[in-house]
């Protein structure tokens, strides 16, 4: 469901919606237009007892994935960010997406961006998106219409095939592998953190990590970055030894 609500009283309205989700052990995403609003909103809601985190640009790739895992695991209930589109989020526990300043036209409030952001809650059986705005922009209208069109197609498909929507229960994946899936490339800092978390990897997860590192090693060799390729080769050997119990 999609709702457009006025900005007057929006924070208290949002607080009530969040509390409903907390009671049902569901999660909330909030996207703002500015870093300042994200910080102020995080502080305000935290002071009112909401377990909330702010996902800002200074957090590195692995830390971002750890934060997303903590959200899924219920360590906290609400995640705030300026641009949540780039996170590659796959969060079936999220039932509410709140878009602040939805009527401020710009890169983060285009039709495409709004459709993607609204879609963050689409997988949940009680998925709901609230667009806080004082007017309807062209992008908002198109995004709402397109989302409704897609939902109509899904409902028709479900009816035709006798499908009853069920809550999605997704296995919690290893945080390091989640990072690899999202990034597909590790920088020096990330590689160091992977080294520190190797013990968290189960044996069945290691081949996926080896495949990624081998690809990165070959890329480094092609660029004649032989020192980097050598470091990656050593990590691959270490992983293979771990698989063999050495």
Short mmCIF file of C-alpha atoms in Angstrom, two decimals:
data_model
loop_
_atom_site.label_atom_id
_atom_site.label_comp_id
_atom_site.label_asym_id
_atom_site.label_seq_id
_atom_site.Cartn_x
_atom_site.Cartn_y
_atom_site.Cartn_z
CA UNK A 1 0.00 0.00 0.00
CA UNK A 2 1.12 3.55 -0.71
CA UNK A 3 0.03 6.58 1.28
CA UNK A 4 0.77 10.28 0.76
CA UNK A 5 0.63 12.28 3.98
CA UNK A 6 1.29 15.97 4.76
CA UNK A 7 4.58 17.08 6.28
CA UNK A 8 2.82 18.83 9.17
CA UNK A 9 2.99 16.45 12.10
CA UNK A 10 4.95 13.95 10.01
CA UNK A 11 7.44 12.97 12.72
CA UNK A 12 4.80 12.06 15.28
CA UNK A 13 2.83 10.24 12.59
CA UNK A 14 5.96 8.31 11.63
CA UNK A 15 6.71 7.51 15.27
CA UNK A 16 3.29 5.90 15.63
CA UNK A 17 3.82 3.84 12.49
CA UNK A 18 7.23 2.69 13.72
CA UNK A 19 5.82 1.61 17.09
CA UNK A 20 3.23 -0.53 15.28
CA UNK A 21 6.07 -2.26 13.40
CA UNK A 22 8.11 -2.76 16.55
CA UNK A 23 5.13 -4.45 18.20
CA UNK A 24 4.99 -6.88 15.25
CA UNK A 25 8.78 -7.37 15.16
CA UNK A 26 8.97 -5.79 11.71
CA UNK A 27 11.52 -3.31 10.41
CA UNK A 28 11.35 0.22 9.03
CA UNK A 29 13.45 2.11 6.48
CA UNK A 30 13.46 5.91 6.42
CA UNK A 31 15.05 7.86 3.60
CA UNK A 32 15.79 11.58 3.92
CA UNK A 33 17.16 14.14 1.48
CA UNK A 34 19.89 15.55 3.71
CA UNK A 35 22.47 14.28 6.16
CA UNK A 36 21.30 16.85 8.70
CA UNK A 37 17.72 15.62 8.64
CA UNK A 38 18.88 12.01 8.92
CA UNK A 39 20.98 12.87 11.98
CA UNK A 40 18.24 14.95 13.64
CA UNK A 41 15.57 12.33 12.95
CA UNK A 42 17.77 9.55 14.31
CA UNK A 43 18.44 11.53 17.48
CA UNK A 44 14.77 12.44 17.95
CA UNK A 45 13.49 8.88 17.56
CA UNK A 46 16.28 7.42 19.70
CA UNK A 47 15.33 9.80 22.52
CA UNK A 48 11.83 8.35 22.32
CA UNK A 49 13.00 4.81 22.84
CA UNK A 50 13.26 3.66 19.24
CA UNK A 51 16.19 1.38 18.44
CA UNK A 52 17.53 3.14 15.37
CA UNK A 53 20.72 3.46 13.32
CA UNK A 54 21.86 6.01 10.77
CA UNK A 55 23.61 4.60 7.71
CA UNK A 56 25.98 7.38 6.62
CA UNK A 57 28.62 7.65 3.90
CA UNK A 58 31.61 7.32 6.24
CA UNK A 59 30.71 3.72 7.13
CA UNK A 60 32.78 1.25 5.11
CA UNK A 61 31.35 -1.58 3.04
CA UNK A 62 31.66 -4.37 5.59
CA UNK A 63 30.33 -2.18 8.40
CA UNK A 64 27.30 -1.38 6.22
CA UNK A 65 26.58 -5.05 5.75
CA UNK A 66 26.98 -5.70 9.48
CA UNK A 67 24.46 -2.92 10.15
CA UNK A 68 22.01 -4.42 7.66
CA UNK A 69 22.42 -7.84 9.30
CA UNK A 70 21.73 -6.28 12.71
CA UNK A 71 18.56 -4.72 11.30
CA UNK A 72 17.40 -8.09 9.98
CA UNK A 73 18.25 -9.78 13.27
CA UNK A 74 16.27 -7.24 15.30
CA UNK A 75 19.24 -5.70 17.10
CA UNK A 76 17.58 -2.45 16.09
CA UNK A 77 14.28 -1.73 14.33
CA UNK A 78 14.73 1.36 12.17
CA UNK A 79 17.37 2.30 9.61
CA UNK A 80 17.74 5.89 8.39
CA UNK A 81 19.74 6.93 5.34
CA UNK A 82 20.03 9.59 2.67
CA UNK A 83 20.47 7.23 -0.27
CA UNK A 84 19.36 3.72 0.61
CA UNK A 85 19.08 2.74 -3.06
CA UNK A 86 22.79 2.08 -3.44
CA UNK A 87 22.91 -0.43 -0.61
CA UNK A 88 21.61 -3.32 -2.67
CA UNK A 89 19.16 -4.01 0.11
CA UNK A 90 17.43 -7.36 0.38
CA UNK A 91 15.48 -7.00 3.60
CA UNK A 92 12.29 -9.09 3.66
CA UNK A 93 11.68 -8.09 7.29
CA UNK A 94 11.04 -4.47 6.27
CA UNK A 95 7.31 -3.73 6.20
CA UNK A 96 7.44 0.07 6.21
CA UNK A 97 9.31 2.52 4.01
CA UNK A 98 9.00 6.21 4.86
CA UNK A 99 10.11 8.76 2.26
CA UNK A 100 10.64 12.23 3.70
CA UNK A 101 10.34 15.28 1.39
CA UNK A 102 8.88 13.07 -1.31
CA UNK A 103 7.75 16.14 -3.27
CA UNK A 104 11.22 17.67 -3.59
CA UNK A 105 12.10 16.92 -7.21
CA UNK A 106 15.70 15.84 -7.75
CA UNK A 107 17.99 12.84 -8.19
CA UNK A 108 16.71 11.00 -5.10
CA UNK A 109 13.05 11.77 -5.82
CA UNK A 110 12.78 10.90 -9.51
CA UNK A 111 10.13 8.46 -10.69
CA UNK A 112 12.72 5.67 -10.89
CA UNK A 113 14.16 6.41 -7.44
CA UNK A 114 10.73 6.55 -5.85
CA UNK A 115 9.69 3.25 -7.46
CA UNK A 116 12.85 1.56 -6.19
CA UNK A 117 12.51 3.01 -2.71
CA UNK A 118 8.83 2.10 -2.42
CA UNK A 119 9.78 -1.39 -3.60
CA UNK A 120 11.90 -1.94 -0.50
CA UNK A 121 8.70 -2.87 1.33
CA UNK A 122 7.03 -4.66 -1.59
CA UNK A 123 8.23 -8.13 -0.56
CA UNK A 124 6.52 -7.97 2.83
CA UNK A 125 2.97 -9.27 3.10
CA UNK A 126 2.07 -6.10 5.05
CA UNK A 127 4.35 -3.83 3.04
CA UNK A 128 3.52 -0.14 3.26
CA UNK A 129 5.13 3.01 1.86
CA UNK A 130 4.42 6.48 3.20
CA UNK A 131 5.40 9.49 1.12
CA UNK A 132 5.46 12.64 3.24
CA UNK A 133 4.69 15.58 0.95
CA UNK A 134 2.57 18.70 0.65
CA UNK A 135 1.95 18.31 -3.08
CA UNK A 136 1.89 15.61 -5.71
CA UNK A 137 4.76 15.86 -8.17
CA UNK A 138 4.81 14.26 -11.59
CA UNK A 139 7.39 11.78 -10.36
CA UNK A 140 5.23 10.82 -7.39
CA UNK A 141 2.15 10.27 -9.54
CA UNK A 142 4.06 8.15 -12.05
CA UNK A 143 5.76 6.14 -9.31
CA UNK A 144 2.48 5.45 -7.50
CA UNK A 145 0.72 4.50 -10.75
CA UNK A 146 3.54 2.18 -11.81
CA UNK A 147 3.71 0.52 -8.39
CA UNK A 148 -0.06 0.00 -8.40
CA UNK A 149 0.16 -1.44 -11.93
CA UNK A 150 2.79 -3.96 -10.84
CA UNK A 151 0.78 -4.91 -7.77
CA UNK A 152 -2.28 -5.43 -9.95
CA UNK A 153 -0.35 -7.78 -12.22
CA UNK A 154 0.94 -9.72 -9.21
CA UNK A 155 -2.55 -10.03 -7.71
CA UNK A 156 -3.96 -11.27 -11.04
CA UNK A 157 -1.14 -13.80 -11.34
CA UNK A 158 -1.71 -15.02 -7.78
CA UNK A 159 -5.45 -15.38 -8.38
CA UNK A 160 -4.93 -17.24 -11.66
CA UNK A 161 -2.54 -19.73 -10.05
CA UNK A 162 -4.28 -20.01 -6.68
CA UNK A 163 -1.36 -18.47 -4.81
CA UNK A 164 -1.88 -17.04 -1.34
CA UNK A 165 0.87 -14.54 -0.41
CA UNK A 166 2.96 -15.78 2.49
CA UNK A 167 5.50 -13.99 4.67
CA UNK A 168 9.02 -14.38 3.29
CA UNK A 169 11.35 -16.19 5.66
CA UNK A 170 14.87 -15.79 4.39
CA UNK A 171 17.86 -17.55 5.87
CA UNK A 172 20.33 -15.19 7.47
CA UNK A 173 23.48 -15.39 5.40
CA UNK A 174 27.03 -15.00 6.63
CA UNK A 175 27.77 -11.28 6.91
CA UNK A 176 31.06 -11.52 5.03
CA UNK A 177 29.49 -13.36 2.11
CA UNK A 178 26.65 -10.87 2.07
CA UNK A 179 29.26 -8.19 1.67
CA UNK A 180 30.90 -10.06 -1.18
CA UNK A 181 27.59 -10.44 -2.97
CA UNK A 182 26.91 -6.73 -2.64
CA UNK A 183 30.34 -5.47 -3.57
CA UNK A 184 32.00 -8.05 -5.84
CA UNK A 185 35.34 -6.35 -5.12
CA UNK A 186 37.34 -5.86 -1.94
CA UNK A 187 39.76 -3.03 -1.27
CA UNK A 188 42.77 -3.31 1.07
CA UNK A 189 40.80 -2.34 4.18
CA UNK A 190 38.02 -4.77 3.36
CA UNK A 191 40.49 -7.61 2.72
CA UNK A 192 42.01 -6.99 6.14
CA UNK A 193 38.57 -7.23 7.74
CA UNK A 194 37.81 -10.41 5.80
CA UNK A 195 41.04 -11.90 7.15
CA UNK A 196 39.91 -11.05 10.68
CA UNK A 197 36.53 -12.74 10.11
CA UNK A 198 37.68 -15.87 8.30
CA UNK A 199 36.75 -18.06 11.26
CA UNK A 200 33.11 -17.07 10.73
CA UNK A 201 33.02 -18.77 7.34
CA UNK A 202 31.60 -22.26 7.14
CA UNK A 203 33.31 -24.75 4.82
CA UNK A 204 30.48 -24.61 2.30
CA UNK A 205 30.87 -20.82 2.06
CA UNK A 206 34.59 -20.86 1.25
CA UNK A 207 34.35 -21.83 -2.47
CA UNK A 208 32.31 -18.70 -3.16
CA UNK A 209 34.95 -16.54 -1.52
CA UNK A 210 37.74 -18.31 -3.42
CA UNK A 211 35.94 -17.72 -6.73
CA UNK A 212 35.67 -14.00 -6.02
CA UNK A 213 39.29 -13.68 -4.94
CA UNK A 214 40.52 -15.63 -7.98
CA UNK A 215 38.68 -13.23 -10.27
CA UNK A 216 40.19 -10.27 -8.47
CA UNK A 217 43.66 -11.88 -8.59
CA UNK A 218 43.43 -12.31 -12.38
CA UNK A 219 42.33 -8.70 -12.79
CA UNK A 220 45.32 -7.55 -10.74
CA UNK A 221 47.71 -9.68 -12.82
CA UNK A 222 46.32 -8.25 -16.07
CA UNK A 223 47.04 -4.76 -14.74
CA UNK A 224 50.56 -5.95 -13.83
CA UNK A 225 49.79 -5.36 -10.15
CA UNK A 226 51.82 -8.42 -9.22
CA UNK A 227 52.24 -7.61 -5.53
CA UNK A 228 48.47 -7.34 -5.12
CA UNK A 229 47.96 -10.54 -7.14
CA UNK A 230 50.45 -12.32 -4.88
CA UNK A 231 48.61 -11.26 -1.74
CA UNK A 232 45.34 -12.52 -3.18
CA UNK A 233 47.01 -15.81 -4.18
CA UNK A 234 48.21 -16.26 -0.58
CA UNK A 235 44.69 -15.66 0.74
CA UNK A 236 43.29 -18.21 -1.69
CA UNK A 237 45.88 -20.77 -0.53
CA UNK A 238 44.95 -20.07 3.09
CA UNK A 239 41.28 -20.65 2.30
CA UNK A 240 42.01 -23.90 0.47
CA UNK A 241 44.08 -25.07 3.45
CA UNK A 242 41.15 -24.25 5.71
CA UNK A 243 38.87 -26.37 3.51
CA UNK A 244 41.31 -29.28 3.83
CA UNK A 245 41.55 -28.83 7.59
CA UNK A 246 45.21 -27.87 7.57
#
